[in-house]
mmCIF file of C-alpha atoms in Angstrom:
data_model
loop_
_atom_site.group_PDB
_atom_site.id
_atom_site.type_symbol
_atom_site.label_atom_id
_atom_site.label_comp_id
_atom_site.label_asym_id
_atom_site.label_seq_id
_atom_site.Cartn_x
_atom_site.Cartn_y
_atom_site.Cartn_z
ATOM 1 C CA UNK A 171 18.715 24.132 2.966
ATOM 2 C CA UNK A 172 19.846 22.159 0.018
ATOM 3 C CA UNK A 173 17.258 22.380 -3.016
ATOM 4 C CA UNK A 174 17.063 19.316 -5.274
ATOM 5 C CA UNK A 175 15.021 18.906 -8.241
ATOM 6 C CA UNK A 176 14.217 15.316 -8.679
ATOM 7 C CA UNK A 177 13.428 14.858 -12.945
ATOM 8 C CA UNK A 178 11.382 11.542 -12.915
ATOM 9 C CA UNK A 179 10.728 9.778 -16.486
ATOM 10 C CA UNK A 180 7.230 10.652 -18.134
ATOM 11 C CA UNK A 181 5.874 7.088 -18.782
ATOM 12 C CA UNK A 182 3.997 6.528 -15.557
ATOM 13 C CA UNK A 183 2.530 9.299 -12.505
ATOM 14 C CA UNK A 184 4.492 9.007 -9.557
ATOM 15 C CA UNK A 185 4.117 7.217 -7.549
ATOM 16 C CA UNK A 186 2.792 4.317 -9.981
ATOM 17 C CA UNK A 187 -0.456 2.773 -9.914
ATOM 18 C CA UNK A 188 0.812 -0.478 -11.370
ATOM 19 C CA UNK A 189 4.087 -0.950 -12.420
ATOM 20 C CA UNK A 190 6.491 1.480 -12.670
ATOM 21 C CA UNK A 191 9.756 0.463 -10.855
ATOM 22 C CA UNK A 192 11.918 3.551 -11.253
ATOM 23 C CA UNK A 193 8.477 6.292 -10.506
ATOM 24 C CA UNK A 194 7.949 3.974 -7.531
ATOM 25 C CA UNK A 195 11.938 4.936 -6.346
ATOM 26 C CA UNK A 196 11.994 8.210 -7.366
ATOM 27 C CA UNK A 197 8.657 9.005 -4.930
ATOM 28 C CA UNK A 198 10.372 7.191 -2.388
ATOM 29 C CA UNK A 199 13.769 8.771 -2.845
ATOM 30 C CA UNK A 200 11.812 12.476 -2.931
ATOM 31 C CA UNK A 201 10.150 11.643 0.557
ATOM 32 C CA UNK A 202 12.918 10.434 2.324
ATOM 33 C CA UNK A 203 14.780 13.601 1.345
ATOM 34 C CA UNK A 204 12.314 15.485 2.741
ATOM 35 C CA UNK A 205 12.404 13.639 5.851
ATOM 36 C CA UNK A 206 16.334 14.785 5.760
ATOM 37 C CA UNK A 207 15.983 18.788 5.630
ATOM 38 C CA UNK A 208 16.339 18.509 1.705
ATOM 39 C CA UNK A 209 13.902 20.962 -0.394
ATOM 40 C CA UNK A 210 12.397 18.694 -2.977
ATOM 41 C CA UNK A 211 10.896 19.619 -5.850
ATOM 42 C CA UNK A 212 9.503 16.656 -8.257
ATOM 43 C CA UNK A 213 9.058 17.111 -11.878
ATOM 44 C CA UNK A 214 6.549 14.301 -13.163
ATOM 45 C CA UNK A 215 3.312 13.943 -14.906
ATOM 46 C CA UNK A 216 0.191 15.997 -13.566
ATOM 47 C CA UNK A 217 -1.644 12.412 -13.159
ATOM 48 C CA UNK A 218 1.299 12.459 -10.328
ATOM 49 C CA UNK A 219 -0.910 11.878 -7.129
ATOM 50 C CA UNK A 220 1.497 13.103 -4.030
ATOM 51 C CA UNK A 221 1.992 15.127 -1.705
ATOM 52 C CA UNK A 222 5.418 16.146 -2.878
ATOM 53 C CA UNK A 223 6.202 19.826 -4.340
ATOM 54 C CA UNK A 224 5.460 18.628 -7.800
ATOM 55 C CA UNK A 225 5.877 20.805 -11.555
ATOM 56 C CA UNK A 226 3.950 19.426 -14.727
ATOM 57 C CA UNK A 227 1.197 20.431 -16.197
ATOM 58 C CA UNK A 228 1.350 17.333 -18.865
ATOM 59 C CA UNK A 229 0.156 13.696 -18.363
ATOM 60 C CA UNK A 230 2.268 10.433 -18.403
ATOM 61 C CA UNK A 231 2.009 8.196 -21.540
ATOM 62 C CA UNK A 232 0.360 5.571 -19.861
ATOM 63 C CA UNK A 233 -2.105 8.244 -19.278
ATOM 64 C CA UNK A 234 -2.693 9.218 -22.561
ATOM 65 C CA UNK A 235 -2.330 5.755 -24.057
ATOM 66 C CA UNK A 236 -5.270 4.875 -21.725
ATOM 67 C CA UNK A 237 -7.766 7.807 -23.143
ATOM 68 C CA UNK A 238 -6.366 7.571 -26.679
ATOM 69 C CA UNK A 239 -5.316 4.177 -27.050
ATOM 70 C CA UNK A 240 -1.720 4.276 -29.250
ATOM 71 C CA UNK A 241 -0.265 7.409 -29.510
ATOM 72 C CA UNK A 242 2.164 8.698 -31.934
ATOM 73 C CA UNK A 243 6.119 7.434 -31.438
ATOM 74 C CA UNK A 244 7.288 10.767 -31.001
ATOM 75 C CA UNK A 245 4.584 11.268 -28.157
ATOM 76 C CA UNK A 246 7.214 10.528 -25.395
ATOM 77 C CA UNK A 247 9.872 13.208 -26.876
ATOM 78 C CA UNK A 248 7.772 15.697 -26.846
ATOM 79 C CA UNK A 249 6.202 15.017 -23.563
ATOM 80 C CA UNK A 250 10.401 15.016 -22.611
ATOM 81 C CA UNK A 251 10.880 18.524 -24.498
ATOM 82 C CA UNK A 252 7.991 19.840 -22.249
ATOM 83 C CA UNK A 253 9.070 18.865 -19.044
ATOM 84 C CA UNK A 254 12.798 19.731 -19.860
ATOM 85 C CA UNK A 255 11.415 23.626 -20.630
ATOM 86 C CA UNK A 256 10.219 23.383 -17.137
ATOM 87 C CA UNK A 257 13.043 22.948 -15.792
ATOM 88 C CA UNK A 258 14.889 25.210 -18.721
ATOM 89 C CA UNK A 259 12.742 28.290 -17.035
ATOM 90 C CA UNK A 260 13.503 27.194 -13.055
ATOM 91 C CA UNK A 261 17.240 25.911 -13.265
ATOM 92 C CA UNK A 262 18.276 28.839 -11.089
ATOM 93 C CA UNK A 263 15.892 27.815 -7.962
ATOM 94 C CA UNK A 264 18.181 24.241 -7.728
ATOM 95 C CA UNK A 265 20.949 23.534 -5.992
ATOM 96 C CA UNK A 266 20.800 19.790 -7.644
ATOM 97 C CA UNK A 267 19.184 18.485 -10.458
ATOM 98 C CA UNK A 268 18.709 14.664 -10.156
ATOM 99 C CA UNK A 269 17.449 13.698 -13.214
ATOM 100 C CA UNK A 270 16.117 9.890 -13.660
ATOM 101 C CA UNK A 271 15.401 10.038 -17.601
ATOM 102 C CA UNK A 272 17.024 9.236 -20.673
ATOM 103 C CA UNK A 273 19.601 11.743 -22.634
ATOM 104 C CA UNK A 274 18.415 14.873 -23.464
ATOM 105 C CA UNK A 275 18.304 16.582 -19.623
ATOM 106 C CA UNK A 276 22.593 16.390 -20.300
ATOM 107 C CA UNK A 277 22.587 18.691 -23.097
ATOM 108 C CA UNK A 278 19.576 21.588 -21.639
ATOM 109 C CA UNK A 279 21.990 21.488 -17.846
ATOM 110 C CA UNK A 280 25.468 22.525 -20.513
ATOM 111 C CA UNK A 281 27.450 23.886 -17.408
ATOM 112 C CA UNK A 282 25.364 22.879 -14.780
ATOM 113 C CA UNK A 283 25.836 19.289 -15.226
ATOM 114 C CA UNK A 284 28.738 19.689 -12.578
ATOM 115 C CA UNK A 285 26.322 20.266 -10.312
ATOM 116 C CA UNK A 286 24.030 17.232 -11.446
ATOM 117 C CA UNK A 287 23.525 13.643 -11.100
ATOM 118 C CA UNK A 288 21.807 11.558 -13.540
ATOM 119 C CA UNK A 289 20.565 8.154 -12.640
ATOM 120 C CA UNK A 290 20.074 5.297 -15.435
ATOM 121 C CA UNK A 291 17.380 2.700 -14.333
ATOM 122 C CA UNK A 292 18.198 1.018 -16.872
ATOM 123 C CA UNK A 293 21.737 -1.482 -18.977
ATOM 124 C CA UNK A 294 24.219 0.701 -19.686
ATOM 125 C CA UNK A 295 26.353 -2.074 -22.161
ATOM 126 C CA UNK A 296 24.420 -0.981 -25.197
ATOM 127 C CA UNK A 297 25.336 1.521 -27.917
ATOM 128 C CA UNK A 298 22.923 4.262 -27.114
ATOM 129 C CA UNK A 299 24.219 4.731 -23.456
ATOM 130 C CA UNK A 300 27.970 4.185 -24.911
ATOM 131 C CA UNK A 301 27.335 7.330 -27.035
ATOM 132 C CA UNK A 302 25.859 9.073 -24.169
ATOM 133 C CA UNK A 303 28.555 8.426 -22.140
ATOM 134 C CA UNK A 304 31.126 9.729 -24.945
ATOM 135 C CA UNK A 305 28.927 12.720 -25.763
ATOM 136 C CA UNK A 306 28.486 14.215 -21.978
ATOM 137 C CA UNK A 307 31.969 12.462 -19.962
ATOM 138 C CA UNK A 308 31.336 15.529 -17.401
ATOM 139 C CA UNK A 309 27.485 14.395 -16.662
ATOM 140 C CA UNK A 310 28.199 12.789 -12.671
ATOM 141 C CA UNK A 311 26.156 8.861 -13.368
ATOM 142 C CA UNK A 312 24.973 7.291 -9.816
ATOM 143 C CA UNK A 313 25.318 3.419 -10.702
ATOM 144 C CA UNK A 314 22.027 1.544 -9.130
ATOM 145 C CA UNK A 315 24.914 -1.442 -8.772
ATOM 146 C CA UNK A 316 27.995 -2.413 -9.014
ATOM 147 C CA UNK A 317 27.625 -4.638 -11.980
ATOM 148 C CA UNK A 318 26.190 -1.222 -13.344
ATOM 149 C CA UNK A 319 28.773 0.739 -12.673
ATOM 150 C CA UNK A 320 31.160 -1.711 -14.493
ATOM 151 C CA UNK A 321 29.663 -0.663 -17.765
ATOM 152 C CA UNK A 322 29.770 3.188 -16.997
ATOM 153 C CA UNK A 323 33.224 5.300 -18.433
ATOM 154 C CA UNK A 324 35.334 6.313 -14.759
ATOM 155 C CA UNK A 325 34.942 9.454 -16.026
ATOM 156 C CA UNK A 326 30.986 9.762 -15.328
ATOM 157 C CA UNK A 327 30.662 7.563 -12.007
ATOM 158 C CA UNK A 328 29.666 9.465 -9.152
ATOM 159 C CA UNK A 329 29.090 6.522 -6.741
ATOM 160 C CA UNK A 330 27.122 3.894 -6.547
ATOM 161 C CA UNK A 331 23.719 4.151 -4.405
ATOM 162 C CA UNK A 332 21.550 0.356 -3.941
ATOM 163 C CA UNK A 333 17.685 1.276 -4.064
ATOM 164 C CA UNK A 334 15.476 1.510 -0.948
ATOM 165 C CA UNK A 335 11.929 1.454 -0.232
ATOM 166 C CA UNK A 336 9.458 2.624 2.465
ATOM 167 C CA UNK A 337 9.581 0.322 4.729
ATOM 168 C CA UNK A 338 6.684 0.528 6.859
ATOM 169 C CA UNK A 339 4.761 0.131 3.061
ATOM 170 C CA UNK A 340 5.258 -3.734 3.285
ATOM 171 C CA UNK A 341 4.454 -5.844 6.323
ATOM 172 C CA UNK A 342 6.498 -8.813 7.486
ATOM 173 C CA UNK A 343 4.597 -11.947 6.835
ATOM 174 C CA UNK A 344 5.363 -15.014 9.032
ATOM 175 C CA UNK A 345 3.027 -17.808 8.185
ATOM 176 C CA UNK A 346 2.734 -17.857 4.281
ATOM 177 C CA UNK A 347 0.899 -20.120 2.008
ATOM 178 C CA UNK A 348 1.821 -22.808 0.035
ATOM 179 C CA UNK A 349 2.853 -20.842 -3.559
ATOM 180 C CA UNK A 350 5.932 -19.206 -4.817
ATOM 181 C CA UNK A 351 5.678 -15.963 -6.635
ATOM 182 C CA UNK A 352 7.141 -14.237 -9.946
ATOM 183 C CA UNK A 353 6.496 -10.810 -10.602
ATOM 184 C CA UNK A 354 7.460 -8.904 -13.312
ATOM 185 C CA UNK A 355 7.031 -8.374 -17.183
ATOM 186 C CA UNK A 356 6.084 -11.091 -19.362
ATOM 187 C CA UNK A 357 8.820 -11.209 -21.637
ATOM 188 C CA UNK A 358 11.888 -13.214 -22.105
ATOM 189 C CA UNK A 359 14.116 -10.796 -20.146
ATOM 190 C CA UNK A 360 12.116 -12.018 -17.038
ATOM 191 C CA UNK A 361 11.482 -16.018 -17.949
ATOM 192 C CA UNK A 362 8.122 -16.403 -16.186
ATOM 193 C CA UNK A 363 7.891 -19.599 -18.077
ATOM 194 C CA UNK A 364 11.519 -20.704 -16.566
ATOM 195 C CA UNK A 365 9.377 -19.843 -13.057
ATOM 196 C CA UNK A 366 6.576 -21.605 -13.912
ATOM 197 C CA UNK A 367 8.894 -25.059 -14.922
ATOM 198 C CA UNK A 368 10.613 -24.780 -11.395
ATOM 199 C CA UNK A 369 7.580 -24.135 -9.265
ATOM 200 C CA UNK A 370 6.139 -27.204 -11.178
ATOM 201 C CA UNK A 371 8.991 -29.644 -10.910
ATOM 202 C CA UNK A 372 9.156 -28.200 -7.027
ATOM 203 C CA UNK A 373 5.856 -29.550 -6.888
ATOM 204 C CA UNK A 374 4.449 -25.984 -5.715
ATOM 205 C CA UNK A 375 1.655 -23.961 -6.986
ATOM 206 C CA UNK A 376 2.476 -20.516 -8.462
ATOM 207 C CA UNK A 377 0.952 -17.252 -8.937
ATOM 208 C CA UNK A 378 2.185 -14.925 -11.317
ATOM 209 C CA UNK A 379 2.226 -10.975 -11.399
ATOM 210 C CA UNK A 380 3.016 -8.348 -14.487
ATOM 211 C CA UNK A 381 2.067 -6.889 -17.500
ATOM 212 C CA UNK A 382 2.854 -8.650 -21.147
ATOM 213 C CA UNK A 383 5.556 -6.757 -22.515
ATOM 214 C CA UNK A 384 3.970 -4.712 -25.315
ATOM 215 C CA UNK A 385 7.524 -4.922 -26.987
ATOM 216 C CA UNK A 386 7.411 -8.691 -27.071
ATOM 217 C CA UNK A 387 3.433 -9.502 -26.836
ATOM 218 C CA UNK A 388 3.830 -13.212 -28.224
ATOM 219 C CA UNK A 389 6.498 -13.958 -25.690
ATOM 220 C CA UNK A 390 3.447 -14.709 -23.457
ATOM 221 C CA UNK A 391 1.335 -15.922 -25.990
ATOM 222 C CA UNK A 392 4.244 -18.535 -27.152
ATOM 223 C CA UNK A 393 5.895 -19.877 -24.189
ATOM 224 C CA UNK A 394 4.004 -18.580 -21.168
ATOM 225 C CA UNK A 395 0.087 -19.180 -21.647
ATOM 226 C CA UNK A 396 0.671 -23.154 -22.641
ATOM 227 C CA UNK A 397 2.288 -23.646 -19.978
ATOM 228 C CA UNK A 398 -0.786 -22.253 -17.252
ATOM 229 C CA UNK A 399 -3.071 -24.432 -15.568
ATOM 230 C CA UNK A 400 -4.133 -25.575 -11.795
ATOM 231 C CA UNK A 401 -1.137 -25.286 -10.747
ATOM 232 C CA UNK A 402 0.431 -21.944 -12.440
ATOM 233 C CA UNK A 403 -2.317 -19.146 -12.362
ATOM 234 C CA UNK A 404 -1.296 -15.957 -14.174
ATOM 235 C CA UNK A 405 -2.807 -12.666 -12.059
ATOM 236 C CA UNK A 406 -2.355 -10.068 -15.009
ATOM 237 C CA UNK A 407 -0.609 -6.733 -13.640
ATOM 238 C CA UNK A 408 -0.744 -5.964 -9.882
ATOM 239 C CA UNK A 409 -1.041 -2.948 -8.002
ATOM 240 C CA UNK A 410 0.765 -1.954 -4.568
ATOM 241 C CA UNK A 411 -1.843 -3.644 -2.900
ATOM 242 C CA UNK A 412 -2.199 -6.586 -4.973
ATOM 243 C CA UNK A 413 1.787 -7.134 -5.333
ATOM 244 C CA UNK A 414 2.481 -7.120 -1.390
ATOM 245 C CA UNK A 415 -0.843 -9.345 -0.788
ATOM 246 C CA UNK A 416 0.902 -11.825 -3.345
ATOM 247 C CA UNK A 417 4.662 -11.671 -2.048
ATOM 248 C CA UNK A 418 3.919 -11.637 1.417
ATOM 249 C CA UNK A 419 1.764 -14.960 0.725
ATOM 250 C CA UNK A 420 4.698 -16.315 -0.575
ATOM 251 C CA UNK A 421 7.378 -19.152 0.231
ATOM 252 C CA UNK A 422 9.821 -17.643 -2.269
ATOM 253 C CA UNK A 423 9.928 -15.469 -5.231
ATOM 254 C CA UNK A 424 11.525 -16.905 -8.256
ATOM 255 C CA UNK A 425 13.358 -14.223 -10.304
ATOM 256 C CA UNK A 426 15.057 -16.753 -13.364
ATOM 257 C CA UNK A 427 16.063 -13.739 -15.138
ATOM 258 C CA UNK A 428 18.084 -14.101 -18.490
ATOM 259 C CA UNK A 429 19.967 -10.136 -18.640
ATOM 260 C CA UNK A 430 22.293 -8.413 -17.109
ATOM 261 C CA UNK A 431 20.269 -6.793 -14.562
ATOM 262 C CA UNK A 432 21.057 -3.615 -13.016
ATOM 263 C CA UNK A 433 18.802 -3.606 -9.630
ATOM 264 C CA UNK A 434 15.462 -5.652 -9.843
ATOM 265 C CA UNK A 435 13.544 -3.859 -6.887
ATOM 266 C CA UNK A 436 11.401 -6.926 -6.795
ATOM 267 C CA UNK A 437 13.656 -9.036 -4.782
ATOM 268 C CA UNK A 438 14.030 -6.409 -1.865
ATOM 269 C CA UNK A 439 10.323 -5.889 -2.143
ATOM 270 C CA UNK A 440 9.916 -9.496 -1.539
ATOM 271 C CA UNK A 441 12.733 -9.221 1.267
ATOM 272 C CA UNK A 442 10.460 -6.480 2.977
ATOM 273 C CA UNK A 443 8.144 -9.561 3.663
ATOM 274 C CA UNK A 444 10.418 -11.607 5.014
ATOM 275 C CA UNK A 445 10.003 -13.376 1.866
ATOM 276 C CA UNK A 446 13.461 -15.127 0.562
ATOM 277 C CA UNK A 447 14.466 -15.133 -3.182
ATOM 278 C CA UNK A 448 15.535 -17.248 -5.709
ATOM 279 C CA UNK A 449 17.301 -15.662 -8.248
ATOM 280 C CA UNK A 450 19.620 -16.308 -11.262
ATOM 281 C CA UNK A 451 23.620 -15.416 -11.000
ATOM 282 C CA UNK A 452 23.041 -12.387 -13.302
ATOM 283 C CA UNK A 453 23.538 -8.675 -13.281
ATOM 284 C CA UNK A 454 23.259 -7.412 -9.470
ATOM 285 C CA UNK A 455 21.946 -10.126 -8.066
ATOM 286 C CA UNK A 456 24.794 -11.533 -6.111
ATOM 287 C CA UNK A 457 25.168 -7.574 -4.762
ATOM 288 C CA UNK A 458 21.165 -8.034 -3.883
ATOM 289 C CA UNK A 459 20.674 -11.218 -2.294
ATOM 290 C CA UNK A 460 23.160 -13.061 0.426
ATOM 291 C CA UNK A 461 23.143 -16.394 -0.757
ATOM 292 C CA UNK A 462 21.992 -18.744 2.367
ATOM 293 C CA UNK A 463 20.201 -15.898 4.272
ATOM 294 C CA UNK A 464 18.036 -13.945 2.227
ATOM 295 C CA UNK A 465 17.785 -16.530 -0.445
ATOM 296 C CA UNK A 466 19.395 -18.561 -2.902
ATOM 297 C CA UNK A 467 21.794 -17.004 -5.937
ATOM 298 C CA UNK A 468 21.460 -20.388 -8.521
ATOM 299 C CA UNK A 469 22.729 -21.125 -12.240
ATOM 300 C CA UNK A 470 20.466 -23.216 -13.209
ATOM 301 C CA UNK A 471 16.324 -24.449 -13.338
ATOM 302 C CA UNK A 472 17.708 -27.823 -11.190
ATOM 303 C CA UNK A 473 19.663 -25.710 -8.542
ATOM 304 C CA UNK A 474 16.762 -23.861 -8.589
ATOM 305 C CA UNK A 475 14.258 -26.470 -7.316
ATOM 306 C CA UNK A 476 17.124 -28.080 -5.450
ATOM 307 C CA UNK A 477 16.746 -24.643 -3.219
ATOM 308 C CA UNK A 478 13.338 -24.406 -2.939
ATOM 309 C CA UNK A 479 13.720 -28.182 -0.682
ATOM 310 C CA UNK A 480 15.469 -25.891 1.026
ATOM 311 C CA UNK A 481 13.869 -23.086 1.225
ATOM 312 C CA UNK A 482 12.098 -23.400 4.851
ATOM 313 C CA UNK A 483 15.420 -23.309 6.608
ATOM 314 C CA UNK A 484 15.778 -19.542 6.131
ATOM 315 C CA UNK A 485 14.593 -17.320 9.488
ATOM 316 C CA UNK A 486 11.905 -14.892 7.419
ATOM 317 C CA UNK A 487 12.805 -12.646 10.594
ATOM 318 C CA UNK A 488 16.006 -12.200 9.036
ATOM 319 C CA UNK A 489 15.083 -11.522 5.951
ATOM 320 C CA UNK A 490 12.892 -8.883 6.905
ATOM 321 C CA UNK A 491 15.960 -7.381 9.348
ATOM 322 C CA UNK A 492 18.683 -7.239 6.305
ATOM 323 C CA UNK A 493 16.130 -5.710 4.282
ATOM 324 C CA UNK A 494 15.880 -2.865 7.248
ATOM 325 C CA UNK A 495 20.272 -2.850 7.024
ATOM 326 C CA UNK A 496 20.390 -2.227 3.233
ATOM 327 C CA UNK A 497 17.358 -1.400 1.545
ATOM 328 C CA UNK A 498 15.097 1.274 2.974
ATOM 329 C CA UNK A 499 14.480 4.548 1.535
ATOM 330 C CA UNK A 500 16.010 6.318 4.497
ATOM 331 C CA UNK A 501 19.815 4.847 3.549
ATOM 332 C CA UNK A 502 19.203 5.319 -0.029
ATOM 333 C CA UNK A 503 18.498 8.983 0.383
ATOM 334 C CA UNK A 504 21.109 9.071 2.778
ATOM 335 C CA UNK A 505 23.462 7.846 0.038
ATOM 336 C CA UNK A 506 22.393 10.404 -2.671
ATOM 337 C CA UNK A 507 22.670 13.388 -0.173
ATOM 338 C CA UNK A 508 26.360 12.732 0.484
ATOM 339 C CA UNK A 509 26.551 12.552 -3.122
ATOM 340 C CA UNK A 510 24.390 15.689 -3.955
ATOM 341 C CA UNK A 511 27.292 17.160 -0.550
ATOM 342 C CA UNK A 512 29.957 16.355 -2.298
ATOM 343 C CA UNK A 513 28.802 17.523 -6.016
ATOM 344 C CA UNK A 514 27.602 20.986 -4.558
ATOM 345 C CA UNK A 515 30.616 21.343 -2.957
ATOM 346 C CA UNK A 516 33.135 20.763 -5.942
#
């Protein structure tokens, strides 16, 4: 039986309570591999609620933030140094380490990075995964996308594996309401305020989901709070429960973001509904969402309310069936293991 260690970031338990896109994947990875045969092991914070094998005796940051309030900025490197020892003192029991972090797992595996796979949830077109990239060009990098994998050296890519989710966590909806949905972090990575324009000139209501970025707090302050009202209500962060009850309510979910954006799980969360997107020609989405079936890939706030006319013609049915072809947690896991085959093998 193959034995993988799945290494999941320290910021939030897994799985998360609110958001916490890349915890959410790695619990749903870790069960579908168990569903396969594979031995999983999780490494994550002991606030972690799960029925998976699980090592950690330390608590996320959000944790700690909540009973402290701000913690030191060297808080999350040392909550990385203690999880790495961990796995320092148990390398020997894995066949596969699969680590979903930032750097410093590259330099504790030395030899065994061969028989690795590291994950980046995150841009790779910026200097500190550049020097990463230089430092470690044996470390094997699963892309989340294509448009990922164009930023990571040939060297490191291992393959390129789309994110999947439980399915049978997010009912298909056939009779929503009248709103559209954004969900995600206030901040200007996102444009919730871009959302809030096009619902309005759409003349639809719309509800709005996510935590204000605490790197960019005034974003939402500035340009998002003026523009609430009647019409635009602002939910404040959203559990599982909450986030499903507002997508599957949904006509669309608006996703106007303004970055390169490797994945964006929201849109196949919304696509688990049966609920189409409307999403901005950046990053994956064009890999993400098939323009004219499960939504709409625009360029601009007009073609995005010039959709949204349009937006009743799509068969929520079908949504909900390419979301079963592409983005469940069973194919993901299905796409690591022939990755974790073919590593183990080499």
């Amino acid at each position: 039986m193959l034995r993988v260690a799945q290494i999941a970031p320290n910021i939030f338990p897994v799985p998360p309570l609110h958001h916490g896109g890349t915890e959410r994947i790695v619990h749903d990875l870790s069960a579908a591999l168990r569903g396969l045969g594979v031995d999983v092991t999780l490494f994550a914070s002991s606030d972690s609620v799960t029925d998976l094998p699980r090592i950690g005796d330390h608590p996320s940051l959000a944790a700690l933030e909540q009973r402290f309030g701000r913690v030191a900025p060297g808080v999350p490197a040392a909550l990385d140094a203690l999880q790495l020892e961990a796995l320092r003192l148990r390398l020997d029991d894995f066949d596969i380490v699969h680590a979903h972090g930032e750097f410093a797992h590259a330099a504790l595996l030395g030899p065994r990075r061969r028989h690795s796979l590291t994950t980046v949830h995150w841009r790779v077109d910026e200097l500190d995964r550049a020097l990463f990239f230089a430092g470690f060009p044996d470390l094997p990098v699963a892309a989340i996308s294509a448009a990922q994998e164009a930023g990571i050296p040939p060297a490191n890519r291992a393959g390129v594996v789309h994110h999947g989710l439980a399915g049978d966590r997010y009912p298909l909806s056939l009779a929503p309401a009248e709103h559209v949905a954004f969900v995600g972090r206030m901040t200007d990575q996102k444009r919730p305020d871009v959302a809030i324009r096009v619902a309005r000139a759409a003349g639809l209501p719309i509800r709005l989901g996510g935590t204000i970025d605490v790197g960019n707090p005034d974003y939402f302050e500035r340009r998002v709070r003026p523009l609430l009202g009647n019409d635009a209500a602002y939910l404040g962060p959203v559990d599982d429960a909450a986030k499903s009850d507002l997508l599957a309510g949904a006509r669309a979910l608006l996703f106007p973001i303004d970055w390169p954006e490797p994945f964006g799980l929201v849109m196949i969360e919304a696509m688990a509904h049966g609920t189409p997107v409307i999403a901005w020609n950046n990053g994956s989405v064009p890999e993400i969402v098939e323009d004219g079936v499960t939504g709409f890939v625009v360029a601009s706030e007009e073609d995005a309310v010039a959709a949204l006319a349009r937006i009743d013609r799509l068969d929520r049915r079908q949504v909900r069936r390419r979301f079963e072809a592409r983005f469940t947690a069973e194919r993901m896991a299905r796409d690591y293991l022939a990755i974790y085959q073919r590593l183990r093998a080499a």
